[in-house]
Amino acid sequence: MRHDGYDDLLDAIEEGNGFYLACPEDHGSLPPRRVCPECGSRELAEAPLPDSGEVVAATTVSVAGPQFADDAPYVTAIIDFGPVRLTGLVRDVDGEPDPGTVVGVGVAETVTTGDRVVAFRPR
Amino acid sequence: MTNVRIAGTGLTPFGEHSGRTGRDLFAEAGLDAVDGAGVDPADVDRLYYGNFMGELAEHQGHQGPLVAEAVGTTAPATRVEAACASGGVAVREGVEAIRSGTADVVLVGGAERMTDMGTEGATDGLSIAADDLYEIGAGITFPGAYALMASAYVEANDVDADDLAHVAVKNHGNALPNEKAHFRSEITIEDAVEAPRVATPLGLYDACPISDGAAAVVLVSEDYAEANDVEAPVSVTGTGQGGDRLALQDRDSLWRTPAAEDAAAEAYADAGIESSDVDCAEVHDCFTIAEVLATEALGFFEPGEGLAAARDGRTARDGDLPVNLSGGLKAKGHPVGATGVAQIAELTELLAGEHARSDAVENASVGVAHNAGGTVATATVHVLQAEDAEVDA
Ligand SMILES: [Zn+2]
């Protein structure tokens, strides 16, 4: 099932044109969104997502839900891109990346369902 | 504004109740509470019922009237859903209904049926408290989310994640005499540190179990208590609720819980107390790190100092501020919708001197309950006080 906004973002990241939503006060948020959650502004415009960010925190998940059963163990992390933070799988690393590690953003498929997922790789 | 008294409490044992329905679990706890209160079920004006995953676990929505029927009333009944804070929010709704003068007797309860879902099913069910698009879709489980909070806490405060084991060992020890607890076995620091990791840095003993169970309390107005000779020595004197962005990635800090800080500030102001007045607390320790964050949000310790306080025994039974004398979610169990109500029931018994662990807080007059939903996007705090309690403001 397609989720407008969210799947548009994944499409854009796949094409190398990731974006976020910026309000006139420069608060960042992610679609789908009609209102800036910080200031309530309804004037949201797409702005380019920086193509790399820094690891805020990471964990190796060993006990997964059914959607990720065959992926476990996997590393998931929150990445700081400045205006927004994004959560996703971290691929091509041994163990968890340390906070501050620079990663690029892309889209990958899960092992279990083949669904698209936000994925980060070291730069 | 009328004083809100707690007239009766009821709890099923927390643990595995394979094959039993949520309605039956709630009937057991609810009837215990009503009978203990000496209140006729026909006198119940309202019912608020906490439940989180009834659709997934039992294919059952619209549970308010279902559970009302199970305790013999057709009073207006509303199911309250706020993830793991469903019970706490139900209590708050009950308190406000009495304070507003629209009800004199409110049955507040909650139940969850989880063990029949299996580990994978329950992991999936619990995860839906998070953002489906940006968190669940990215592989975040409930333990995974708290693991990220724990990682951020350890990094920001330069502390040792292994020290979280002290919280687990303490809460297992506290649960030993609690007949309603899911786990009644001691563990050692070594057991906790060496257990398999669920989501690094959190291991098996950092997590609460998947439990079935129900809890209920009967709240009454002071007028009703006096007119009907209802014995109710413990009152709810403060209530607070706070909110935050749903997804962890959208928070300013991964290891501060402003929703709980706001709920605590509101509840303390409501009760006219300060954090230093609190004698004991039941806090939402779905994971060991959650208890640490709770004790900081409640103002017992400075941000970043809660883990050291736990390691140093300050929250132990013989410490200056005993936390989770019931065993907490960690050892007592966490049937999600029941948890916030069970905390109120346990605190009521502690303050009334009727709890297996009341000797740890003799002459205690002020207890606080902290209930958190998801990664603390919802939090409630309630202040309970024993009758005629003298509090230094
Ligand atoms: Zn804004």
Coordinates of C-alpha atoms in Angstrom, one line a residue, chain B:
Chain B
M1 CA -13.9 21.0 44.2
T2 CA -14.5 17.8 46.0
N3 CA -11.7 15.5 47.3
V4 CA -11.3 12.3 45.4
R5 CA -11.0 9.2 47.6
I6 CA -9.9 5.7 46.6
A7 CA -12.5 3.4 48.1
G8 CA -11.4 0.0 46.7
T9 CA -8.7 -1.7 44.7
G10 CA -8.6 -5.0 42.7
L11 CA -5.8 -6.8 40.8
T12 CA -5.6 -10.1 39.1
P13 CA -2.3 -11.8 39.4
F14 CA -0.1 -10.6 36.5
G15 CA 1.4 -13.3 34.4
E16 CA 0.1 -15.9 31.9
H17 CA -3.6 -16.4 31.8
S18 CA -3.8 -18.4 28.6
G19 CA -7.3 -18.8 27.2
R20 CA -8.9 -16.2 29.5
T21 CA -10.6 -13.2 27.9
G22 CA -9.8 -9.6 28.8
R23 CA -13.5 -9.2 29.9
D24 CA -13.1 -12.0 32.4
L25 CA -9.8 -10.7 33.7
F26 CA -11.3 -7.3 34.2
A27 CA -14.4 -8.8 35.9
E28 CA -12.2 -10.4 38.5
A29 CA -10.3 -7.2 39.3
G30 CA -13.4 -4.9 38.9
L31 CA -15.6 -7.0 41.2
D32 CA -12.8 -7.2 43.8
A33 CA -12.5 -3.4 43.8
V34 CA -16.3 -2.8 44.0
D35 CA -16.7 -5.4 46.8
G36 CA -13.7 -4.1 48.7
A37 CA -15.1 -0.6 48.5
G38 CA -18.5 -1.7 49.8
V39 CA -20.1 0.0 46.8
D40 CA -23.2 -1.3 45.0
P41 CA -22.3 -1.8 41.3
A42 CA -25.6 0.1 40.6
D43 CA -24.0 3.2 42.2
V44 CA -21.3 3.4 39.6
D45 CA -21.8 6.6 37.6
R46 CA -19.0 6.1 35.1
L47 CA -16.5 3.5 33.9
Y48 CA -13.1 4.4 32.3
Y49 CA -11.2 1.5 31.0
G50 CA -7.6 1.4 29.8
N51 CA -6.8 -1.0 27.0
F52 CA -4.2 -0.7 24.2
M53 CA -4.2 -3.6 21.8
G54 CA -7.6 -5.3 22.1
E55 CA -8.2 -5.3 18.4
L56 CA -4.9 -7.1 17.7
A57 CA -5.0 -9.4 20.7
E58 CA -8.6 -10.3 20.9
H59 CA -10.3 -8.9 17.8
Q60 CA -12.3 -6.8 20.1
G61 CA -13.0 -3.1 19.8
H62 CA -15.7 -1.2 21.7
Q63 CA -14.6 -2.7 25.0
G64 CA -16.2 -0.1 27.3
P65 CA -19.7 -1.5 27.4
L66 CA -18.3 -5.0 27.2
V67 CA -16.4 -4.7 30.4
A68 CA -19.1 -2.7 32.1
E69 CA -21.5 -5.6 31.5
A70 CA -18.9 -7.9 32.9
V71 CA -19.1 -6.2 36.3
G72 CA -22.8 -5.8 36.3
T73 CA -23.4 -2.2 35.3
T74 CA -24.7 -0.3 32.2
A75 CA -23.1 3.0 33.4
P76 CA -21.6 5.0 30.6
A77 CA -18.3 3.3 29.9
T78 CA -15.4 4.6 27.8
R79 CA -12.3 2.8 26.7
V80 CA -9.2 5.0 27.0
E81 CA -6.2 4.3 24.7
A82 CA -2.9 6.0 25.3
A83 CA -0.5 3.1 24.6
C84 CA 1.2 2.0 27.9
A85 CA -0.3 5.1 29.6
S86 CA -3.9 4.0 28.9
G87 CA -4.5 3.1 32.6
G88 CA -3.0 6.4 33.9
V89 CA -5.1 8.4 31.5
A90 CA -8.2 6.4 32.6
V91 CA -7.5 7.3 36.2
R92 CA -7.1 11.0 35.3
E93 CA -10.5 10.9 33.5
G94 CA -12.1 9.4 36.6
V95 CA -10.5 12.0 38.9
E96 CA -11.7 14.8 36.7
A97 CA -15.3 13.4 36.4
I98 CA -15.6 13.4 40.2
R99 CA -13.9 16.8 40.6
S100 CA -16.3 18.3 38.0
G101 CA -19.3 17.1 40.0
T102 CA -20.7 14.9 37.3
A103 CA -20.0 11.7 39.0
D104 CA -19.7 10.4 42.6
V105 CA -18.6 6.9 42.0
V106 CA -16.2 6.0 39.1
L107 CA -14.9 2.5 38.4
V108 CA -11.5 2.9 36.7
G109 CA -9.7 -0.1 35.3
G110 CA -7.7 -1.6 32.6
A111 CA -6.7 -5.0 31.2
E112 CA -4.5 -6.5 28.5
R113 CA -4.3 -10.0 27.1
M114 CA -0.9 -10.4 25.5
T115 CA 0.8 -13.8 26.1
D116 CA -1.4 -15.7 23.6
M117 CA 0.1 -13.4 20.8
G118 CA 3.6 -15.0 21.3
T119 CA 6.8 -13.0 21.4
E120 CA 6.8 -12.0 17.8
G121 CA 3.1 -11.0 17.9
A122 CA 3.4 -9.1 21.1
T123 CA 6.6 -7.3 19.8
D124 CA 4.6 -6.3 16.8
G125 CA 1.6 -5.2 18.9
L126 CA 3.7 -3.1 21.3
S127 CA 5.5 -1.5 18.4
I128 CA 2.3 0.2 17.1
A129 CA 2.7 2.7 19.9
A130 CA 5.5 4.2 17.7
D131 CA 5.1 6.0 14.4
D132 CA 4.2 3.4 11.8
L133 CA 5.8 5.2 8.8
Y134 CA 9.0 6.6 10.2
E135 CA 9.7 4.2 13.2
I136 CA 8.1 0.8 12.7
G137 CA 8.9 0.9 9.0
A138 CA 12.5 1.5 10.0
G139 CA 12.7 -1.6 12.2
I140 CA 12.0 0.1 15.5
T141 CA 10.6 -2.3 18.1
F142 CA 9.5 -1.2 21.6
P143 CA 12.8 -2.5 23.1
G144 CA 14.7 -1.0 20.2
A145 CA 13.3 2.5 20.9
Y146 CA 14.2 2.3 24.6
A147 CA 17.6 1.0 23.5
L148 CA 18.2 4.1 21.5
M149 CA 17.2 6.2 24.5
A150 CA 19.5 4.2 26.7
S151 CA 22.4 4.7 24.2
A152 CA 21.8 8.4 24.1
Y153 CA 21.7 8.5 27.9
V154 CA 24.9 6.6 28.3
E155 CA 26.6 8.8 25.7
A156 CA 25.4 12.1 27.0
N157 CA 26.2 11.4 30.6
D158 CA 29.3 9.3 30.3
V159 CA 27.9 6.5 32.4
D160 CA 28.1 2.7 32.3
A161 CA 25.1 0.9 30.7
D162 CA 25.9 -2.2 32.9
D163 CA 24.8 -0.1 35.9
L164 CA 21.2 -0.5 34.6
A165 CA 21.4 -4.0 36.1
H166 CA 20.9 -2.5 39.6
V167 CA 17.4 -1.4 38.6
A168 CA 16.5 -4.9 37.5
V169 CA 18.0 -6.6 40.6
K170 CA 16.2 -4.2 42.9
N171 CA 12.8 -4.6 41.3
H172 CA 13.0 -8.4 41.2
G173 CA 13.8 -8.3 44.9
N174 CA 10.9 -6.0 45.7
A175 CA 8.5 -8.3 44.0
L176 CA 9.4 -11.4 46.1
P177 CA 6.5 -11.1 48.6
N178 CA 4.0 -9.6 46.1
E179 CA 1.5 -12.4 45.3
K180 CA 0.3 -10.6 42.2
A181 CA 3.7 -10.3 40.6
H182 CA 4.7 -12.1 37.4
F183 CA 8.3 -12.8 38.5
R184 CA 9.0 -13.7 42.1
S185 CA 12.6 -14.7 41.7
E186 CA 15.8 -13.0 42.7
I187 CA 18.4 -12.2 40.1
T188 CA 22.0 -11.0 40.4
I189 CA 23.9 -8.2 38.7
E190 CA 25.8 -10.9 36.9
D191 CA 22.6 -12.5 35.6
A192 CA 21.5 -9.2 34.2
V193 CA 24.8 -8.2 32.7
E194 CA 25.4 -11.5 31.1
A195 CA 21.9 -12.1 29.7
P196 CA 21.4 -12.1 25.9
R197 CA 20.8 -8.6 24.4
V198 CA 17.4 -7.9 23.1
A199 CA 18.4 -4.5 21.5
T200 CA 21.9 -3.3 22.5
P201 CA 22.6 -2.1 25.2
L202 CA 19.4 -3.6 26.7
G203 CA 19.3 -7.3 27.6
L204 CA 16.7 -9.8 28.6
Y205 CA 16.7 -8.6 32.2
D206 CA 16.4 -4.9 31.3
A207 CA 12.9 -5.6 29.8
C208 CA 9.6 -6.1 31.5
P209 CA 7.8 -9.4 30.7
I210 CA 4.8 -9.8 28.4
S211 CA 2.0 -10.3 30.8
D212 CA -1.8 -10.8 31.0
G213 CA -3.7 -9.1 33.8
A214 CA -6.2 -6.6 34.9
A215 CA -6.5 -3.9 37.6
A216 CA -9.3 -1.7 39.0
V217 CA -9.9 1.0 41.5
V218 CA -13.1 2.6 42.8
L219 CA -12.9 6.4 43.1
V220 CA -15.5 8.2 45.1
S221 CA -16.3 11.8 46.0
E222 CA -15.7 12.7 49.6
D223 CA -19.5 13.5 50.0
Y224 CA -20.4 10.0 48.8
A225 CA -17.8 8.4 51.1
E226 CA -19.2 10.3 54.1
A227 CA -22.8 9.7 53.3
N228 CA -22.3 6.0 52.7
D229 CA -19.8 5.2 55.4
V230 CA -17.2 4.2 52.9
E231 CA -13.8 3.7 54.4
A232 CA -11.3 5.4 52.1
P233 CA -8.2 6.7 53.8
V234 CA -6.2 7.4 50.7
S235 CA -7.0 10.3 48.3
V236 CA -5.8 11.3 44.8
T237 CA -4.7 14.9 45.5
G238 CA -2.9 15.6 42.3
T239 CA -3.2 14.7 38.6
G240 CA -1.1 15.7 35.7
Q241 CA -0.6 14.8 32.0
G242 CA 2.0 15.8 29.5
G243 CA 2.5 15.2 25.8
D244 CA 5.4 15.1 23.3
R245 CA 6.1 14.4 19.6
L246 CA 5.2 10.8 18.8
A247 CA 8.4 9.7 17.1
L248 CA 11.7 9.6 18.9
Q249 CA 13.5 11.2 15.9
D250 CA 11.4 14.3 16.3
R251 CA 12.4 15.0 20.0
D252 CA 15.0 17.6 21.0
S253 CA 16.6 15.0 23.3
L254 CA 16.5 11.2 23.2
W255 CA 17.0 10.9 26.9
R256 CA 14.9 13.6 28.5
T257 CA 11.2 13.0 28.9
P258 CA 9.5 16.5 29.0
A259 CA 6.0 14.9 28.8
A260 CA 6.7 13.4 32.2
E261 CA 8.4 16.5 33.6
D262 CA 5.3 18.5 32.6
A263 CA 2.9 15.9 34.1
A264 CA 4.9 15.9 37.3
A265 CA 4.9 19.7 37.6
E266 CA 1.1 19.8 37.0
A267 CA 0.4 17.0 39.5
Y268 CA 2.7 18.5 42.2
A269 CA 1.2 22.0 41.8
D270 CA -2.3 20.4 41.9
A271 CA -1.5 18.6 45.2
G272 CA 0.4 21.5 46.7
I273 CA 3.5 19.4 47.2
E274 CA 7.1 19.3 45.9
S275 CA 9.2 16.4 44.8
S276 CA 11.0 16.4 48.1
D277 CA 7.7 15.6 49.9
V278 CA 7.4 12.2 48.1
D279 CA 7.9 9.2 50.3
C280 CA 7.7 6.5 47.6
A281 CA 6.9 6.1 44.0
E282 CA 5.6 3.6 41.5
V283 CA 7.2 4.5 38.1
H284 CA 6.9 3.1 34.6
D285 CA 9.9 0.8 34.3
C286 CA 9.0 -1.0 31.1
F287 CA 12.8 -1.0 30.7
T288 CA 15.4 -0.3 33.3
I289 CA 16.4 2.9 31.5
A290 CA 12.8 4.0 31.7
E291 CA 12.9 3.9 35.5
V292 CA 16.0 6.0 35.5
L293 CA 14.4 8.6 33.2
A294 CA 11.3 8.6 35.3
T295 CA 13.1 9.3 38.6
E296 CA 14.8 12.3 36.9
A297 CA 11.5 13.6 35.3
L298 CA 9.8 13.4 38.7
G299 CA 12.5 15.7 40.1
F300 CA 14.0 13.1 42.5
F301 CA 17.4 13.4 40.8
E302 CA 19.0 15.8 38.4
P303 CA 19.0 14.9 34.7
G304 CA 21.9 12.5 34.1
E305 CA 22.2 11.5 37.8
G306 CA 19.4 8.9 38.1
L307 CA 21.5 5.9 37.1
A308 CA 24.2 6.6 39.7
A309 CA 21.4 7.1 42.3
A310 CA 20.0 3.7 41.4
R311 CA 23.5 2.1 41.5
D312 CA 24.1 3.7 44.9
G313 CA 20.9 2.2 46.4
R314 CA 19.0 5.5 46.9
T315 CA 15.8 4.0 45.2
A316 CA 16.2 0.6 47.0
R317 CA 13.8 -0.5 49.8
D318 CA 16.1 0.9 52.4
G319 CA 17.1 3.9 50.4
D320 CA 15.8 7.5 51.0
L321 CA 13.3 7.2 48.2
P322 CA 12.0 3.6 47.5
V323 CA 10.9 3.2 43.9
N324 CA 8.7 0.3 42.6
L325 CA 8.2 -1.5 45.9
S326 CA 5.6 -3.6 44.0
G327 CA 8.4 -4.9 41.7
G328 CA 7.5 -2.4 39.0
L329 CA 6.6 -3.4 35.5
K330 CA 10.0 -5.2 35.4
A331 CA 9.1 -7.9 37.9
K332 CA 5.4 -7.4 38.6
G333 CA 4.5 -7.5 34.9
H334 CA 3.1 -5.1 32.3
P335 CA -0.3 -6.0 30.9
V336 CA -0.3 -2.7 29.1
G337 CA -3.8 -1.2 29.7
A338 CA -3.8 -2.4 33.4
T339 CA -0.4 -1.0 34.4
G340 CA -1.3 2.6 35.2
V341 CA -4.3 1.5 37.3
A342 CA -2.3 -1.2 39.1
Q343 CA 0.3 1.4 40.1
I344 CA -2.6 3.3 41.9
A345 CA -3.8 0.2 43.5
E346 CA -0.3 -0.8 44.8
L347 CA 0.4 2.8 46.1
T348 CA -3.0 2.9 47.9
E349 CA -2.1 -0.3 49.7
L350 CA 1.4 0.9 50.5
L351 CA 0.1 4.1 52.0
A352 CA -2.6 2.3 53.9
G353 CA -0.1 0.0 55.4
E354 CA -1.6 -3.0 53.8
H355 CA 1.0 -3.9 51.3
A356 CA 3.6 -6.7 51.6
R357 CA 6.2 -4.0 51.3
S358 CA 4.6 -1.3 53.5
D359 CA 7.2 -1.9 56.2
A360 CA 9.7 -0.2 53.8
V361 CA 7.8 3.1 54.1
E362 CA 6.3 3.1 57.5
N363 CA 4.3 6.3 58.2
A364 CA 4.6 7.3 54.5
S365 CA 2.0 9.9 53.6
V366 CA 2.8 10.9 50.0
G367 CA 3.1 8.5 47.0
V368 CA 3.5 9.2 43.4
A369 CA 2.6 7.2 40.3
H370 CA 4.2 7.8 36.9
N371 CA 2.8 6.1 33.8
A372 CA 4.3 6.5 30.4
G373 CA 2.9 5.8 26.9
G374 CA 5.2 4.7 24.0
T375 CA 8.6 6.4 24.3
V376 CA 6.9 8.9 26.7
A377 CA 4.9 10.8 24.1
T378 CA 2.2 10.5 26.8
A379 CA 2.8 10.6 30.5
T380 CA 0.5 10.9 33.5
V381 CA 1.6 11.5 37.1
H382 CA -0.7 11.1 40.1
V383 CA -0.2 12.1 43.7
L384 CA -1.7 10.0 46.4
Q385 CA -1.9 11.1 50.0
A386 CA -2.9 9.2 53.2
E387 CA -5.7 10.8 55.2
D388 CA -4.6 13.6 57.6
A389 CA -1.1 13.4 56.1
E390 CA 1.0 16.3 57.2
V391 CA 3.0 17.7 54.3
D392 CA 5.6 20.4 54.5
A393 CA 5.0 22.6 51.5

